[in-house]
Tab-separated table of C-alpha atoms in Angstrom:
chain	number	residue	atom	x	y	z
A	284	UNK	CA	137.674	-23.475	130.495
A	285	UNK	CA	136.795	-21.444	127.384
A	286	UNK	CA	134.710	-19.012	129.509
A	287	UNK	CA	137.628	-18.455	131.897
A	288	UNK	CA	139.922	-17.789	128.920
A	289	UNK	CA	137.425	-15.224	127.512
A	290	UNK	CA	137.134	-13.527	130.920
A	291	UNK	CA	140.924	-13.293	131.183
A	292	UNK	CA	141.105	-11.727	127.694
A	293	UNK	CA	138.367	-9.210	128.629
A	294	UNK	CA	140.208	-8.359	131.838
A	295	UNK	CA	143.476	-7.828	129.943
A	296	UNK	CA	141.737	-5.542	127.435
A	297	UNK	CA	140.226	-3.573	130.318
A	298	UNK	CA	143.651	-3.162	131.995
A	299	UNK	CA	145.275	-2.068	128.731
A	300	UNK	CA	142.480	0.473	128.180
A	301	UNK	CA	142.759	1.832	131.700
A	302	UNK	CA	146.546	2.064	131.582
A	303	UNK	CA	146.322	3.882	128.233
A	304	UNK	CA	143.888	6.397	129.715
A	305	UNK	CA	146.066	6.832	132.813
A	306	UNK	CA	148.923	7.893	130.560
A	307	UNK	CA	146.872	10.627	128.857
A	308	UNK	CA	149.211	13.489	128.052
A	309	UNK	CA	147.401	16.285	129.888
A	310	UNK	CA	147.813	18.793	132.681
A	311	UNK	CA	144.917	20.213	134.674
A	312	UNK	CA	145.182	22.708	137.506
A	313	UNK	CA	142.379	24.472	139.343
A	314	UNK	CA	142.244	26.685	142.385
A	315	UNK	CA	139.673	26.252	145.104
A	316	UNK	CA	141.109	29.231	147.004
A	317	UNK	CA	140.006	32.830	146.499
A	318	UNK	CA	142.501	35.331	145.086
A	319	UNK	CA	142.695	39.067	145.836
A	320	UNK	CA	143.287	41.580	143.014
A	321	UNK	CA	144.732	45.063	143.332
A	322	UNK	CA	142.848	48.003	141.841
A	323	UNK	CA	145.670	48.828	139.413
A	324	UNK	CA	144.192	49.530	135.965
A	325	UNK	CA	146.352	48.599	132.992
A	326	UNK	CA	148.717	46.445	135.094
A	327	UNK	CA	148.890	42.682	134.654
A	328	UNK	CA	148.200	40.591	137.776
A	329	UNK	CA	149.112	36.912	137.789
A	330	UNK	CA	146.627	34.368	139.113
A	331	UNK	CA	148.960	32.111	141.057
A	332	UNK	CA	148.405	28.433	141.667
A	333	UNK	CA	149.850	26.206	144.372
A	334	UNK	CA	151.049	22.584	144.192
A	335	UNK	CA	147.848	21.395	145.884
A	336	UNK	CA	145.872	22.824	142.920
A	337	UNK	CA	147.333	20.294	140.445
A	338	UNK	CA	144.644	17.737	139.604
A	339	UNK	CA	146.466	15.778	136.886
A	340	UNK	CA	149.901	16.197	135.322
A	341	UNK	CA	151.669	14.090	132.709
A	342	UNK	CA	153.228	16.822	130.510
A	343	UNK	CA	154.538	19.741	132.579
A	344	UNK	CA	156.671	20.623	135.532
A	345	UNK	CA	155.007	22.705	138.223
A	346	UNK	CA	157.622	24.193	140.497
A	347	UNK	CA	157.925	27.568	142.239
A	348	UNK	CA	154.581	28.741	140.880
A	349	UNK	CA	155.652	28.064	137.269
A	350	UNK	CA	153.989	25.759	134.736
A	351	UNK	CA	156.755	24.604	132.383
A	352	UNK	CA	156.234	22.500	129.246
A	353	UNK	CA	158.321	19.285	129.317
A	354	UNK	CA	158.529	18.508	125.562
A	355	UNK	CA	158.235	20.193	122.152
A	356	UNK	CA	154.880	19.681	120.458
A	357	UNK	CA	151.424	20.922	119.596
A	358	UNK	CA	149.171	21.516	122.573
A	359	UNK	CA	145.521	22.361	123.170
A	360	UNK	CA	145.155	24.919	125.960
A	361	UNK	CA	142.156	26.485	127.710
A	362	UNK	CA	141.638	28.467	130.921
A	363	UNK	CA	139.034	30.220	133.046
A	364	UNK	CA	138.664	32.508	136.047
A	365	UNK	CA	135.553	33.526	137.978
A	366	UNK	CA	135.861	37.181	138.941
A	367	UNK	CA	133.612	39.330	141.151
A	368	UNK	CA	134.578	43.048	141.382
A	369	UNK	CA	132.611	43.333	144.654
A	370	UNK	CA	131.402	46.886	144.043
A	371	UNK	CA	128.433	48.335	145.921
A	372	UNK	CA	126.944	51.761	145.304
A	373	UNK	CA	127.432	52.415	141.611
A	374	UNK	CA	125.451	54.317	138.995
A	375	UNK	CA	123.830	53.184	135.756
A	376	UNK	CA	126.664	54.760	133.739
A	377	UNK	CA	129.457	52.894	135.566
A	378	UNK	CA	131.358	49.927	134.139
A	379	UNK	CA	134.397	47.786	134.873
A	380	UNK	CA	136.321	46.198	131.994
A	381	UNK	CA	138.632	43.239	132.621
A	382	UNK	CA	140.705	40.917	130.461
A	383	UNK	CA	141.948	37.409	131.194
A	384	UNK	CA	145.187	36.318	129.465
A	385	UNK	CA	147.130	33.123	128.906
A	386	UNK	CA	150.748	34.206	128.505
A	387	UNK	CA	153.721	32.208	127.262
A	388	UNK	CA	157.121	33.012	128.811
A	389	UNK	CA	155.994	36.054	130.863
A	390	UNK	CA	158.537	38.764	131.614
A	391	UNK	CA	161.002	37.465	129.027
A	392	UNK	CA	162.121	38.537	125.563
A	393	UNK	CA	159.992	35.733	124.056
A	394	UNK	CA	156.802	36.706	125.935
A	395	UNK	CA	153.621	36.308	123.892
A	396	UNK	CA	149.886	36.331	124.499
A	397	UNK	CA	148.477	32.915	123.623
A	398	UNK	CA	144.847	33.747	124.330
A	399	UNK	CA	142.647	36.365	125.922
A	400	UNK	CA	139.061	37.242	126.640
A	401	UNK	CA	137.344	40.404	127.863
A	402	UNK	CA	134.354	40.965	130.131
A	403	UNK	CA	132.505	44.220	130.825
A	404	UNK	CA	130.713	44.487	134.143
A	405	UNK	CA	127.876	46.985	134.147
A	406	UNK	CA	125.311	48.334	136.579
A	407	UNK	CA	123.541	45.426	138.253
A	408	UNK	CA	126.359	42.849	138.037
A	409	UNK	CA	129.201	44.546	139.940
A	410	UNK	CA	128.780	42.121	142.841
A	411	UNK	CA	128.319	38.930	140.822
A	412	UNK	CA	131.055	36.490	139.791
A	413	UNK	CA	131.344	36.242	136.017
A	414	UNK	CA	133.180	33.379	134.357
A	415	UNK	CA	135.872	34.605	131.986
A	416	UNK	CA	136.743	31.762	129.608
A	417	UNK	CA	139.556	31.317	127.121
A	418	UNK	CA	138.217	28.480	124.982
A	419	UNK	CA	140.400	25.639	123.701
A	420	UNK	CA	142.958	26.524	121.023
A	421	UNK	CA	146.000	24.809	119.529
A	422	UNK	CA	149.534	26.181	119.820
A	423	UNK	CA	153.045	24.909	119.156
A	424	UNK	CA	155.163	24.957	122.315
A	425	UNK	CA	158.831	24.281	122.939
A	426	UNK	CA	160.382	22.434	125.853
A	427	UNK	CA	160.827	24.829	128.839
A	428	UNK	CA	158.168	27.318	127.660
A	429	UNK	CA	156.243	28.641	130.657
A	430	UNK	CA	152.498	29.315	130.696
A	431	UNK	CA	150.613	31.467	133.199
A	432	UNK	CA	147.198	33.048	133.735
A	433	UNK	CA	146.857	36.838	134.174
A	434	UNK	CA	144.131	39.448	134.728
A	435	UNK	CA	144.145	43.116	133.764
A	436	UNK	CA	141.649	45.812	134.733
A	437	UNK	CA	141.334	48.062	131.710
A	438	UNK	CA	141.718	51.854	132.019
A	439	UNK	CA	138.326	52.265	130.307
A	440	UNK	CA	136.680	51.233	133.614
A	441	UNK	CA	134.737	54.093	135.209
A	442	UNK	CA	134.829	52.815	138.819
A	443	UNK	CA	137.282	50.882	140.977
A	444	UNK	CA	136.905	47.289	142.121
A	445	UNK	CA	136.368	46.654	145.845
A	446	UNK	CA	139.575	47.939	147.440
A	447	UNK	CA	139.353	46.160	150.798
A	448	UNK	CA	142.404	43.979	151.469
A	449	UNK	CA	139.994	41.424	152.949
A	450	UNK	CA	137.970	41.060	149.722
A	451	UNK	CA	138.917	38.325	147.242
A	452	UNK	CA	137.856	39.070	143.668
A	453	UNK	CA	138.686	35.766	142.001
A	454	UNK	CA	136.142	33.633	143.804
A	455	UNK	CA	133.650	30.842	143.295
A	456	UNK	CA	130.293	31.714	141.818
A	457	UNK	CA	127.097	30.311	143.285
A	458	UNK	CA	126.915	26.569	142.771
A	459	UNK	CA	130.521	26.027	141.636
A	460	UNK	CA	133.687	24.990	143.434
A	461	UNK	CA	136.399	25.999	140.958
A	462	UNK	CA	137.716	29.541	141.032
A	463	UNK	CA	140.331	29.524	138.275
A	464	UNK	CA	141.903	26.805	136.193
A	465	UNK	CA	143.893	25.760	133.168
A	466	UNK	CA	143.973	22.634	130.994
A	467	UNK	CA	146.844	21.688	128.672
A	468	UNK	CA	146.710	18.605	126.435
A	469	UNK	CA	149.561	17.425	124.199
A	470	UNK	CA	148.289	16.665	120.702
A	471	UNK	CA	151.464	15.915	118.717
């Protein structure tokens, strides 16, 4: 009887642990679909997600292509995008400069850049997907703040990205499935 009682206690502890983990206050979205970019230097281009891209969500609302924070608090946020300019026929002096941004409340009076990273493609890697990563950082967010992921081709680039409408620039690199993604975890 004592063994059965111990097994029941162990099972209860396991269920409590699992239910606690299942309630983890995080949001994770990742795209498995390629995304086309326009060759428009110095213009921001949003990397849009779809409802099917949501992997886990306990802290945001995702509706009409918008990721909206559900409660005030401190959050840890990170993001990535794998981008391949798709250029063939360049010279040693050519380069393409891109930036990846996490933006809070885009196109509003309270818009702000939460994080960004830059990558410079040079001769030899114009047709290779590079992972642009915005590493984890903490930020205070308010209820109804929106977060989105954007790319900008910098005007310092000396050549254009592949301009074919059939070419997708945000794409999976060799050996990976994810194309772009974002993780948000509520800390406080």
